[in-house]
């Protein structure tokens, strides 16, 4: 492992920026992003605690994605976020990709980051994920949810 990777919990790149969309508006947003030249690379309904329909759109040929999230139920965290945002969609979270999700989880926990999940868990498209609270540490509140993602066997692209 190189020195830079040893200083941080293996962050490789921005994986995606997640955008919440209002129920019934997902296809209009997908059309708008594809008109910008983005390519749809994945679509999935994520049940369990997430309760969202997601579409991943690739930016050029790089690893970076835009994730559109449409809530499936009023109990979905995305639906609650839209409600808190005055009924508007918008940025839901930012995700960073790592090589080793457990090492990143342990490192951030040791450094005092407020982690929402009790342990890394299954995400969409075969990934493993965990989320960091917007009130990130005792001294710094990022103000947005940070997702940490390790790609799985069913990776995109």
mmCIF file of C-alpha atoms in Angstrom:
data_model
loop_
_atom_site.group_PDB
_atom_site.id
_atom_site.type_symbol
_atom_site.label_atom_id
_atom_site.label_comp_id
_atom_site.label_asym_id
_atom_site.label_seq_id
_atom_site.Cartn_x
_atom_site.Cartn_y
_atom_site.Cartn_z
ATOM 1 C CA UNK A 1 0.000 0.000 0.000
ATOM 2 C CA UNK A 2 1.402 3.411 -0.899
ATOM 3 C CA UNK A 3 1.899 6.215 1.647
ATOM 4 C CA UNK A 4 -1.119 8.232 0.487
ATOM 5 C CA UNK A 5 -3.469 5.257 0.815
ATOM 6 C CA UNK A 6 -2.029 4.576 4.272
ATOM 7 C CA UNK A 7 -2.976 8.104 5.404
ATOM 8 C CA UNK A 8 -6.626 7.799 4.435
ATOM 9 C CA UNK A 9 -8.899 4.771 4.533
ATOM 10 C CA UNK A 10 -8.144 3.804 0.934
ATOM 11 C CA UNK A 11 -10.277 6.398 -0.867
ATOM 12 C CA UNK A 12 -9.903 5.918 -4.626
ATOM 13 C CA UNK A 13 -12.291 8.411 -6.228
ATOM 14 C CA UNK A 14 -15.729 9.940 -6.058
ATOM 15 C CA UNK A 15 -18.079 7.058 -6.815
ATOM 16 C CA UNK A 16 -21.263 9.066 -7.223
ATOM 17 C CA UNK A 17 -23.311 12.071 -6.311
ATOM 18 C CA UNK A 18 -26.831 11.028 -5.308
ATOM 19 C CA UNK A 19 -29.771 13.232 -6.271
ATOM 20 C CA UNK A 20 -33.253 12.705 -4.853
ATOM 21 C CA UNK A 21 -36.168 13.122 -7.246
ATOM 22 C CA UNK A 22 -39.866 13.407 -6.494
ATOM 23 C CA UNK A 23 -42.073 10.335 -6.966
ATOM 24 C CA UNK A 24 -43.101 10.097 -10.613
ATOM 25 C CA UNK A 25 -40.255 12.325 -11.878
ATOM 26 C CA UNK A 26 -37.472 9.746 -12.262
ATOM 27 C CA UNK A 27 -37.836 9.212 -16.031
ATOM 28 C CA UNK A 28 -37.884 12.952 -16.744
ATOM 29 C CA UNK A 29 -34.609 13.326 -14.822
ATOM 30 C CA UNK A 30 -33.059 10.330 -16.611
ATOM 31 C CA UNK A 31 -34.025 11.934 -19.959
ATOM 32 C CA UNK A 32 -32.473 15.244 -18.939
ATOM 33 C CA UNK A 33 -29.165 13.611 -17.908
ATOM 34 C CA UNK A 34 -29.008 11.494 -21.074
ATOM 35 C CA UNK A 35 -29.613 14.689 -23.085
ATOM 36 C CA UNK A 36 -26.485 16.046 -21.353
ATOM 37 C CA UNK A 37 -24.563 13.045 -22.705
ATOM 38 C CA UNK A 38 -24.631 10.831 -19.594
ATOM 39 C CA UNK A 39 -25.080 7.072 -20.146
ATOM 40 C CA UNK A 40 -27.470 4.973 -18.062
ATOM 41 C CA UNK A 41 -25.450 2.040 -16.678
ATOM 42 C CA UNK A 42 -27.661 0.549 -13.948
ATOM 43 C CA UNK A 43 -31.241 0.519 -12.707
ATOM 44 C CA UNK A 44 -32.525 -1.208 -9.564
ATOM 45 C CA UNK A 45 -35.200 -1.120 -6.879
ATOM 46 C CA UNK A 46 -33.447 -1.150 -3.512
ATOM 47 C CA UNK A 47 -35.823 -2.424 -0.851
ATOM 48 C CA UNK A 48 -35.104 -3.057 2.846
ATOM 49 C CA UNK A 49 -34.526 0.152 4.789
ATOM 50 C CA UNK A 50 -33.709 2.205 1.656
ATOM 51 C CA UNK A 51 -36.983 1.815 -0.302
ATOM 52 C CA UNK A 52 -35.825 3.594 -3.473
ATOM 53 C CA UNK A 53 -35.698 3.143 -7.216
ATOM 54 C CA UNK A 54 -32.244 4.097 -8.453
ATOM 55 C CA UNK A 55 -30.747 4.862 -11.814
ATOM 56 C CA UNK A 56 -26.989 5.259 -12.215
ATOM 57 C CA UNK A 57 -25.692 7.456 -15.028
ATOM 58 C CA UNK A 58 -22.034 7.478 -16.034
ATOM 59 C CA UNK A 59 -20.163 10.703 -16.664
ATOM 60 C CA UNK A 60 -18.071 10.160 -19.819
ATOM 61 C CA UNK A 61 -15.764 7.133 -19.661
ATOM 62 C CA UNK A 62 -14.636 7.764 -16.084
ATOM 63 C CA UNK A 63 -15.598 6.067 -12.818
ATOM 64 C CA UNK A 64 -17.858 8.892 -11.668
ATOM 65 C CA UNK A 65 -21.623 8.444 -11.564
ATOM 66 C CA UNK A 66 -24.780 10.379 -10.859
ATOM 67 C CA UNK A 67 -27.289 8.330 -8.859
ATOM 68 C CA UNK A 68 -30.927 9.361 -9.159
ATOM 69 C CA UNK A 69 -33.070 8.191 -6.228
ATOM 70 C CA UNK A 70 -36.868 8.067 -6.321
ATOM 71 C CA UNK A 71 -38.565 7.037 -3.050
ATOM 72 C CA UNK A 72 -40.851 3.999 -3.276
ATOM 73 C CA UNK A 73 -42.655 4.634 0.032
ATOM 74 C CA UNK A 74 -43.264 7.593 2.371
ATOM 75 C CA UNK A 75 -41.041 5.766 4.930
ATOM 76 C CA UNK A 76 -38.019 5.861 2.601
ATOM 77 C CA UNK A 77 -35.154 7.977 3.983
ATOM 78 C CA UNK A 78 -35.156 9.748 0.594
ATOM 79 C CA UNK A 79 -38.876 10.596 0.986
ATOM 80 C CA UNK A 80 -38.148 11.979 4.456
ATOM 81 C CA UNK A 81 -35.248 14.024 3.082
ATOM 82 C CA UNK A 82 -37.492 15.472 0.348
ATOM 83 C CA UNK A 83 -40.090 16.335 2.997
ATOM 84 C CA UNK A 84 -37.437 18.100 5.147
ATOM 85 C CA UNK A 85 -36.350 19.969 2.009
ATOM 86 C CA UNK A 86 -39.783 21.551 1.587
ATOM 87 C CA UNK A 87 -40.978 18.973 -0.942
ATOM 88 C CA UNK A 88 -38.044 19.496 -3.303
ATOM 89 C CA UNK A 89 -35.521 16.976 -4.553
ATOM 90 C CA UNK A 90 -31.822 17.730 -4.614
ATOM 91 C CA UNK A 91 -28.488 16.416 -3.419
ATOM 92 C CA UNK A 92 -29.013 13.358 -1.236
ATOM 93 C CA UNK A 93 -25.398 12.368 -0.533
ATOM 94 C CA UNK A 94 -21.864 12.135 -1.902
ATOM 95 C CA UNK A 95 -20.175 8.741 -2.191
ATOM 96 C CA UNK A 96 -16.467 7.935 -2.131
ATOM 97 C CA UNK A 97 -15.108 4.605 -3.372
ATOM 98 C CA UNK A 98 -12.684 2.526 -1.289
ATOM 99 C CA UNK A 99 -10.729 -0.678 -1.820
ATOM 100 C CA UNK A 100 -11.502 -2.205 1.591
ATOM 101 C CA UNK A 101 -14.807 -1.209 3.181
ATOM 102 C CA UNK A 102 -14.110 -2.824 6.552
ATOM 103 C CA UNK A 103 -10.722 -1.100 6.872
ATOM 104 C CA UNK A 104 -12.353 2.250 5.986
ATOM 105 C CA UNK A 105 -15.182 1.638 8.491
ATOM 106 C CA UNK A 106 -12.753 0.747 11.286
ATOM 107 C CA UNK A 107 -10.446 3.686 10.477
ATOM 108 C CA UNK A 108 -13.227 6.291 10.413
ATOM 109 C CA UNK A 109 -14.781 4.887 13.604
ATOM 110 C CA UNK A 110 -11.377 5.070 15.351
ATOM 111 C CA UNK A 111 -10.984 8.684 14.191
ATOM 112 C CA UNK A 112 -14.330 9.662 15.743
ATOM 113 C CA UNK A 113 -16.512 9.915 12.644
ATOM 114 C CA UNK A 114 -20.254 9.502 13.321
ATOM 115 C CA UNK A 115 -21.215 6.443 11.314
ATOM 116 C CA UNK A 116 -24.921 5.796 10.751
ATOM 117 C CA UNK A 117 -24.658 2.061 10.016
ATOM 118 C CA UNK A 118 -23.614 -0.435 12.707
ATOM 119 C CA UNK A 119 -21.418 -2.208 10.128
ATOM 120 C CA UNK A 120 -20.824 -2.181 6.375
ATOM 121 C CA UNK A 121 -23.907 -3.533 4.574
ATOM 122 C CA UNK A 122 -25.120 -4.619 1.151
ATOM 123 C CA UNK A 123 -25.732 -1.740 -1.248
ATOM 124 C CA UNK A 124 -27.089 -1.687 -4.796
ATOM 125 C CA UNK A 125 -25.291 -3.171 -7.840
ATOM 126 C CA UNK A 126 -23.439 -5.703 -5.651
ATOM 127 C CA UNK A 127 -21.617 -3.071 -3.583
ATOM 128 C CA UNK A 128 -20.925 -2.920 0.144
ATOM 129 C CA UNK A 129 -21.608 0.449 1.785
ATOM 130 C CA UNK A 130 -21.916 2.458 4.968
ATOM 131 C CA UNK A 131 -23.065 6.008 5.625
ATOM 132 C CA UNK A 132 -21.490 8.805 7.677
ATOM 133 C CA UNK A 133 -23.774 11.296 9.476
ATOM 134 C CA UNK A 134 -23.949 14.944 8.272
ATOM 135 C CA UNK A 135 -22.756 15.971 11.773
ATOM 136 C CA UNK A 136 -19.574 14.203 10.778
ATOM 137 C CA UNK A 137 -17.264 14.638 13.802
ATOM 138 C CA UNK A 138 -17.234 16.598 17.045
ATOM 139 C CA UNK A 139 -15.388 19.432 15.305
ATOM 140 C CA UNK A 140 -16.638 19.329 11.688
ATOM 141 C CA UNK A 141 -20.163 18.970 10.349
ATOM 142 C CA UNK A 142 -19.994 18.422 6.584
ATOM 143 C CA UNK A 143 -23.717 19.113 6.345
ATOM 144 C CA UNK A 144 -24.358 16.249 3.948
ATOM 145 C CA UNK A 145 -24.435 12.475 4.196
ATOM 146 C CA UNK A 146 -21.245 10.765 3.058
ATOM 147 C CA UNK A 147 -21.514 7.236 1.664
ATOM 148 C CA UNK A 148 -18.475 4.962 1.530
ATOM 149 C CA UNK A 149 -18.663 2.321 -1.232
ATOM 150 C CA UNK A 150 -16.674 -0.789 -2.108
ATOM 151 C CA UNK A 151 -17.439 -2.177 -5.544
ATOM 152 C CA UNK A 152 -18.687 -5.750 -5.741
ATOM 153 C CA UNK A 153 -18.622 -8.434 -8.396
ATOM 154 C CA UNK A 154 -21.513 -6.809 -10.306
ATOM 155 C CA UNK A 155 -19.722 -3.500 -10.867
ATOM 156 C CA UNK A 156 -20.855 -1.094 -13.568
ATOM 157 C CA UNK A 157 -19.261 -0.210 -16.883
#
